[in-house]
Structures are given as structure tokens and as C-alpha cells.
Amino acid sequence: MQRTIVTLKKSLIFLIVTLCCVNPLISSHASTQSSLYHKEQPLKLWERYIETDIDSCKSLALHLRKNCENSPYEAAVYHLISGSYLSRIGAFQEGIHQLKQAKSYFFQLQDFELLSKILNEIGIAFQLSGNTHEARTYYRHSMEAGRNSDNKLHAVLAEINLAKLAIEEEKYDQALEHLQHYISVIKPLEKFDALANAHAAMADLFLSKDD
């Protein structure tokens, strides 16, 4: 009986020690995952909202502004999302200013994936404002940054916009060249939304050319 009690005590001590060691590891892992989630989630939401729900993009930017004071990363993400939104509603000067603030931060980090997206957004802002020269420059900078990314898509992210710009300027051969190259890259990657966008641009090209 006494031996059984001693064995139970040893087992209880072992269990307590194990829980004390394992619990901090679990908490640390959960904290890391939570941190990653909070960093990635606004960018994922932005990519969806900027194309389909501009009002939600505004709400997301306002939410980030309230919570980004102590985090340079979150402040830069706020500038990206806010700048994109402002450009879409016609506040080009302020939109471009905020996008350039985001660009400066992610350039320091050498985050080429986000840099390619931000430079593309600056190009879109200039194109919407009517400054096609600056738009083309930033689209090309976006592609240059994307070539340093591990994701092949970012090397051509802005090429669809170069094609659309060429269609606007009635440079149809140039537009076709951009579209064919863009499609050749994204098709093996199975980016079906991007592919549908490219085929829609191709249809616009042939319709514009026939007019």
C-alpha cells in the first residue's frame, strides 16, 4: 500500500512538471500564430475588398488606424490600404502620398512581394488620375520588384495594367504582347481570377481594335 502511494506521488509530480514545461510552449506557439494571423488577415481582406467592396476597404483602413500606433508594420499596412481606397475615390494626391509611405517601409524590409503590390497600386492611382507616364513607370517598377519575389505571379502582377494602358492609348500590338506574356505566366499557376481578367482585357483589345 505504501509503495502504491509513493508511486502515485511520483506520477503526480511528473504530470505537474510536464504540464509546466509544455504549457508555455503551447502558449508561445498560439501567440506566434495569432500574431501571424493578425498581420496577414488585413492584407487578405484588402485584396478582396479593393476589387469588390470599396466601402469595406474604408472600414478596414479606419480600424487599422486605431490600432497601428505602436507597430510600424501595421502602420505601413494601414497606409497601403488607405492609399488604395483614397485613390479609388478620386483623392489621388493623398492616396499616392500614403502609398509611398507604405512603399518606403517595405523597401527597408526588402519585402519584394508587398513592394510589387504597392508599386502596382501607385501605378493604378496615377492611371486613374490621368498621368499615364507615371503609371507606366510604376507598373514597370512593380514588375522589377516582383522578379525578386519567390512568387512568379508578382513578376507580372502589373503587366495586365500595362496592357490595359496600352489599349487606352490604342497601342494594340503592345497590348497584345503584354497580354500574351501575362497569360503564359499565370496559366500554369492556375490563377483563374487573374486569367479571367486577362481574357476580358483581350476581348476589350479586339473590340477596340475593330472600332
mmCIF file of C-alpha atoms in Angstrom:
data_model
loop_
_atom_site.group_PDB
_atom_site.id
_atom_site.type_symbol
_atom_site.label_atom_id
_atom_site.label_comp_id
_atom_site.label_asym_id
_atom_site.label_seq_id
_atom_site.Cartn_x
_atom_site.Cartn_y
_atom_site.Cartn_z
ATOM 1 C CA MET A 1 0.000 0.000 0.000
ATOM 2 C CA GLN A 2 2.760 2.420 0.956
ATOM 3 C CA ARG A 3 4.636 1.567 -2.268
ATOM 4 C CA THR A 4 1.475 2.354 -4.274
ATOM 5 C CA ILE A 5 1.142 5.752 -2.572
ATOM 6 C CA VAL A 6 4.784 6.581 -3.348
ATOM 7 C CA THR A 7 4.271 5.571 -6.998
ATOM 8 C CA LEU A 8 1.161 7.758 -7.243
ATOM 9 C CA LYS A 9 3.061 10.712 -5.755
ATOM 10 C CA LYS A 10 5.865 10.269 -8.296
ATOM 11 C CA SER A 11 3.338 10.081 -11.144
ATOM 12 C CA LEU A 12 1.607 13.246 -9.907
ATOM 13 C CA ILE A 13 4.907 15.119 -9.666
ATOM 14 C CA PHE A 14 5.856 14.005 -13.186
ATOM 15 C CA LEU A 15 2.486 15.170 -14.536
ATOM 16 C CA ILE A 16 2.818 18.586 -12.889
ATOM 17 C CA VAL A 17 6.353 19.082 -14.225
ATOM 18 C CA THR A 18 5.260 18.013 -17.729
ATOM 19 C CA LEU A 19 2.331 20.446 -17.751
ATOM 20 C CA CYS A 20 4.550 23.288 -16.547
ATOM 21 C CA CYS A 21 7.025 22.659 -19.389
ATOM 22 C CA VAL A 22 4.527 22.046 -22.173
ATOM 23 C CA ASN A 23 2.040 24.820 -21.410
ATOM 24 C CA PRO A 24 4.461 27.725 -22.085
ATOM 25 C CA LEU A 25 5.379 26.123 -25.407
ATOM 26 C CA ILE A 26 1.730 25.835 -26.382
ATOM 27 C CA SER A 27 1.059 29.420 -25.303
ATOM 28 C CA SER A 28 4.114 30.662 -27.215
ATOM 29 C CA HIS A 29 3.035 28.818 -30.364
ATOM 30 C CA ALA A 30 -0.527 30.138 -30.068
ATOM 31 C CA SER A 31 0.787 33.663 -29.565
ATOM 32 C CA THR A 32 3.010 33.375 -32.642
ATOM 33 C CA GLN A 33 0.157 32.012 -34.746
ATOM 34 C CA SER A 34 -2.132 34.775 -33.513
ATOM 35 C CA SER A 35 0.480 37.406 -34.381
ATOM 36 C CA LEU A 36 0.895 36.000 -37.869
ATOM 37 C CA TYR A 37 -2.870 35.855 -38.314
ATOM 38 C CA HIS A 38 -3.320 39.489 -37.347
ATOM 39 C CA LYS A 39 -0.528 40.562 -39.680
ATOM 40 C CA GLU A 40 -1.735 38.605 -42.697
ATOM 41 C CA GLN A 41 -5.500 38.978 -42.328
ATOM 42 C CA PRO A 42 -5.826 42.719 -43.174
ATOM 43 C CA LEU A 43 -3.847 42.212 -46.388
ATOM 44 C CA LYS A 44 -6.051 39.292 -47.439
ATOM 45 C CA LEU A 45 -9.166 41.302 -46.704
ATOM 46 C CA TRP A 46 -7.754 44.301 -48.585
ATOM 47 C CA GLU A 47 -7.103 42.233 -51.711
ATOM 48 C CA ARG A 48 -10.735 41.097 -51.681
ATOM 49 C CA TYR A 49 -12.331 44.427 -50.735
ATOM 50 C CA ILE A 50 -10.348 46.626 -53.142
ATOM 51 C CA GLU A 51 -11.866 44.739 -56.068
ATOM 52 C CA THR A 52 -15.389 44.041 -54.808
ATOM 53 C CA ASP A 53 -16.351 46.155 -51.790
ATOM 54 C CA ILE A 54 -14.729 49.566 -51.582
ATOM 55 C CA ASP A 55 -16.787 50.641 -48.532
ATOM 56 C CA SER A 56 -15.464 47.674 -46.544
ATOM 57 C CA CYS A 57 -11.954 48.702 -47.600
ATOM 58 C CA LYS A 58 -12.609 52.083 -45.976
ATOM 59 C CA SER A 59 -13.840 50.401 -42.768
ATOM 60 C CA LEU A 60 -10.754 48.195 -42.691
ATOM 61 C CA ALA A 61 -8.473 51.228 -43.048
ATOM 62 C CA LEU A 62 -10.269 53.065 -40.219
ATOM 63 C CA HIS A 63 -9.963 50.023 -37.967
ATOM 64 C CA LEU A 64 -6.238 49.756 -38.661
ATOM 65 C CA ARG A 65 -5.690 53.452 -37.979
ATOM 66 C CA LYS A 66 -6.991 52.974 -34.431
ATOM 67 C CA ASN A 67 -4.639 50.061 -33.744
ATOM 68 C CA CYS A 68 -1.402 50.857 -35.584
ATOM 69 C CA GLU A 69 0.219 53.484 -33.337
ATOM 70 C CA ASN A 70 2.718 51.095 -31.724
ATOM 71 C CA SER A 71 3.501 48.942 -34.773
ATOM 72 C CA PRO A 72 5.443 50.271 -37.796
ATOM 73 C CA TYR A 73 4.358 47.181 -39.761
ATOM 74 C CA GLU A 74 0.658 47.752 -39.100
ATOM 75 C CA ALA A 75 1.090 51.466 -39.808
ATOM 76 C CA ALA A 76 2.579 50.614 -43.215
ATOM 77 C CA VAL A 77 -0.287 48.205 -43.947
ATOM 78 C CA TYR A 78 -2.711 50.981 -42.960
ATOM 79 C CA HIS A 79 -1.025 53.373 -45.431
ATOM 80 C CA LEU A 80 -1.278 50.750 -48.185
ATOM 81 C CA ILE A 81 -4.971 50.073 -47.616
ATOM 82 C CA SER A 82 -5.910 53.698 -47.011
ATOM 83 C CA GLY A 83 -3.903 54.879 -50.020
ATOM 84 C CA SER A 84 -5.563 52.320 -52.273
ATOM 85 C CA TYR A 85 -9.012 53.356 -51.062
ATOM 86 C CA LEU A 86 -8.356 57.093 -51.428
ATOM 87 C CA SER A 87 -7.085 56.617 -54.979
ATOM 88 C CA ARG A 88 -10.220 54.687 -55.934
ATOM 89 C CA ILE A 89 -12.484 57.508 -54.727
ATOM 90 C CA GLY A 90 -10.515 60.223 -56.535
ATOM 91 C CA ALA A 91 -8.333 61.588 -53.704
ATOM 92 C CA PHE A 92 -5.240 60.934 -55.785
ATOM 93 C CA GLN A 93 -2.695 63.206 -54.116
ATOM 94 C CA GLU A 94 -3.340 61.910 -50.587
ATOM 95 C CA GLY A 95 -3.719 58.337 -51.850
ATOM 96 C CA ILE A 96 -0.368 58.379 -53.629
ATOM 97 C CA HIS A 97 1.269 60.023 -50.589
ATOM 98 C CA GLN A 98 0.069 57.226 -48.313
ATOM 99 C CA LEU A 99 1.045 54.510 -50.776
ATOM 100 C CA LYS A 100 4.551 55.951 -50.979
ATOM 101 C CA GLN A 101 4.804 55.828 -47.176
ATOM 102 C CA ALA A 102 3.956 52.126 -47.307
ATOM 103 C CA LYS A 103 6.492 51.652 -50.103
ATOM 104 C CA SER A 104 9.295 53.214 -48.034
ATOM 105 C CA TYR A 105 8.690 50.851 -45.111
ATOM 106 C CA PHE A 106 8.508 47.641 -47.143
ATOM 107 C CA PHE A 107 11.501 48.709 -49.217
ATOM 108 C CA GLN A 108 13.526 48.816 -45.991
ATOM 109 C CA LEU A 109 12.310 45.292 -45.211
ATOM 110 C CA GLN A 110 13.123 44.164 -48.767
ATOM 111 C CA ASP A 111 9.662 42.572 -48.886
ATOM 112 C CA PHE A 112 9.514 42.310 -52.665
ATOM 113 C CA GLU A 113 6.105 40.641 -52.736
ATOM 114 C CA LEU A 114 4.430 43.545 -50.975
ATOM 115 C CA LEU A 115 6.596 46.054 -52.812
ATOM 116 C CA SER A 116 5.338 44.752 -56.152
ATOM 117 C CA LYS A 117 1.740 45.149 -54.934
ATOM 118 C CA ILE A 118 2.316 48.663 -53.590
ATOM 119 C CA LEU A 119 4.106 49.858 -56.719
ATOM 120 C CA ASN A 120 1.280 48.423 -58.800
ATOM 121 C CA GLU A 121 -1.216 50.346 -56.636
ATOM 122 C CA ILE A 122 0.738 53.578 -57.135
ATOM 123 C CA GLY A 123 0.612 52.910 -60.876
ATOM 124 C CA ILE A 124 -3.164 52.421 -60.698
ATOM 125 C CA ALA A 125 -3.510 55.682 -58.752
ATOM 126 C CA PHE A 126 -1.548 57.604 -61.393
ATOM 127 C CA GLN A 127 -3.519 55.962 -64.207
ATOM 128 C CA LEU A 128 -6.841 56.859 -62.579
ATOM 129 C CA SER A 129 -5.609 60.431 -62.183
ATOM 130 C CA GLY A 130 -4.774 60.597 -65.904
ATOM 131 C CA ASN A 131 -0.982 60.577 -65.520
ATOM 132 C CA THR A 132 -0.207 57.674 -67.834
ATOM 133 C CA HIS A 133 3.545 58.364 -67.929
ATOM 134 C CA GLU A 134 3.948 57.907 -64.162
ATOM 135 C CA ALA A 135 1.515 54.985 -64.221
ATOM 136 C CA ARG A 136 3.641 53.138 -66.760
ATOM 137 C CA THR A 137 6.810 53.865 -64.759
ATOM 138 C CA TYR A 138 5.375 52.411 -61.549
ATOM 139 C CA TYR A 139 3.924 49.362 -63.324
ATOM 140 C CA ARG A 140 7.415 48.593 -64.599
ATOM 141 C CA HIS A 141 8.913 49.152 -61.137
ATOM 142 C CA SER A 142 6.313 46.722 -59.785
ATOM 143 C CA MET A 143 7.408 44.044 -62.248
ATOM 144 C CA GLU A 144 11.075 44.645 -61.385
ATOM 145 C CA ALA A 145 10.347 44.197 -57.672
ATOM 146 C CA GLY A 146 8.244 41.125 -58.406
ATOM 147 C CA ARG A 147 11.146 39.415 -60.165
ATOM 148 C CA ASN A 148 12.934 39.365 -56.804
ATOM 149 C CA SER A 149 9.959 37.668 -55.135
ATOM 150 C CA ASP A 150 9.659 33.904 -54.721
ATOM 151 C CA ASN A 151 6.145 34.078 -56.179
ATOM 152 C CA LYS A 152 6.251 34.152 -60.006
ATOM 153 C CA LEU A 153 2.891 35.914 -60.145
ATOM 154 C CA HIS A 154 4.367 39.138 -58.756
ATOM 155 C CA ALA A 155 6.790 39.432 -61.664
ATOM 156 C CA VAL A 156 3.782 40.038 -63.948
ATOM 157 C CA LEU A 157 1.287 41.450 -61.447
ATOM 158 C CA ALA A 158 1.307 44.874 -63.110
ATOM 159 C CA GLU A 159 1.582 43.610 -66.694
ATOM 160 C CA ILE A 160 -2.193 43.313 -67.041
ATOM 161 C CA ASN A 161 -2.378 47.035 -66.209
ATOM 162 C CA LEU A 162 0.335 47.847 -68.738
ATOM 163 C CA ALA A 163 -1.800 46.011 -71.302
ATOM 164 C CA LYS A 164 -4.939 47.954 -70.354
ATOM 165 C CA LEU A 165 -2.979 51.201 -70.510
ATOM 166 C CA ALA A 166 -1.739 50.304 -73.994
ATOM 167 C CA ILE A 167 -5.336 49.599 -75.093
ATOM 168 C CA GLU A 168 -6.392 53.054 -73.826
ATOM 169 C CA GLU A 169 -3.579 54.597 -75.866
ATOM 170 C CA GLU A 170 -4.521 52.483 -78.919
ATOM 171 C CA LYS A 171 -1.145 50.717 -78.896
ATOM 172 C CA TYR A 172 -2.767 47.406 -79.759
ATOM 173 C CA ASP A 173 0.316 45.391 -80.736
ATOM 174 C CA GLN A 174 1.996 46.353 -77.458
ATOM 175 C CA ALA A 175 -1.149 45.448 -75.514
ATOM 176 C CA LEU A 176 -1.351 42.049 -77.213
ATOM 177 C CA GLU A 177 2.278 41.319 -76.411
ATOM 178 C CA HIS A 178 1.723 42.143 -72.723
ATOM 179 C CA LEU A 179 -1.431 40.039 -72.524
ATOM 180 C CA GLN A 180 0.103 37.009 -74.194
ATOM 181 C CA HIS A 181 3.073 37.083 -71.850
ATOM 182 C CA TYR A 182 0.860 37.634 -68.800
ATOM 183 C CA ILE A 183 -1.359 34.674 -69.710
ATOM 184 C CA SER A 184 1.648 32.424 -70.373
ATOM 185 C CA VAL A 185 2.870 33.040 -66.802
ATOM 186 C CA ILE A 186 -0.395 32.855 -64.845
ATOM 187 C CA LYS A 187 -1.975 29.914 -66.682
ATOM 188 C CA PRO A 188 0.401 27.248 -65.233
ATOM 189 C CA LEU A 189 -0.095 28.843 -61.792
ATOM 190 C CA GLU A 190 -3.857 28.190 -62.078
ATOM 191 C CA LYS A 191 -4.759 31.743 -61.058
ATOM 192 C CA PHE A 192 -8.236 31.566 -62.543
ATOM 193 C CA ASP A 193 -9.471 35.006 -61.469
ATOM 194 C CA ALA A 194 -6.394 36.629 -62.985
ATOM 195 C CA LEU A 195 -6.825 34.506 -66.107
ATOM 196 C CA ALA A 196 -10.468 35.598 -66.475
ATOM 197 C CA ASN A 197 -9.358 39.222 -66.101
ATOM 198 C CA ALA A 198 -6.745 38.731 -68.817
ATOM 199 C CA HIS A 199 -9.242 37.208 -71.244
ATOM 200 C CA ALA A 200 -11.653 40.081 -70.575
ATOM 201 C CA ALA A 201 -8.833 42.520 -71.406
ATOM 202 C CA MET A 202 -8.103 40.518 -74.553
ATOM 203 C CA ALA A 203 -11.763 40.877 -75.601
ATOM 204 C CA ASP A 204 -11.560 44.636 -74.959
ATOM 205 C CA LEU A 205 -8.440 44.764 -77.100
ATOM 206 C CA PHE A 206 -10.078 43.147 -80.145
ATOM 207 C CA LEU A 207 -13.283 45.166 -79.723
ATOM 208 C CA SER A 208 -11.299 48.416 -79.512
ATOM 209 C CA LYS A 209 -9.174 47.419 -82.486
ATOM 210 C CA ASP A 210 -12.246 46.727 -84.626
ATOM 211 C CA ASP A 211 -13.879 50.116 -83.855
#
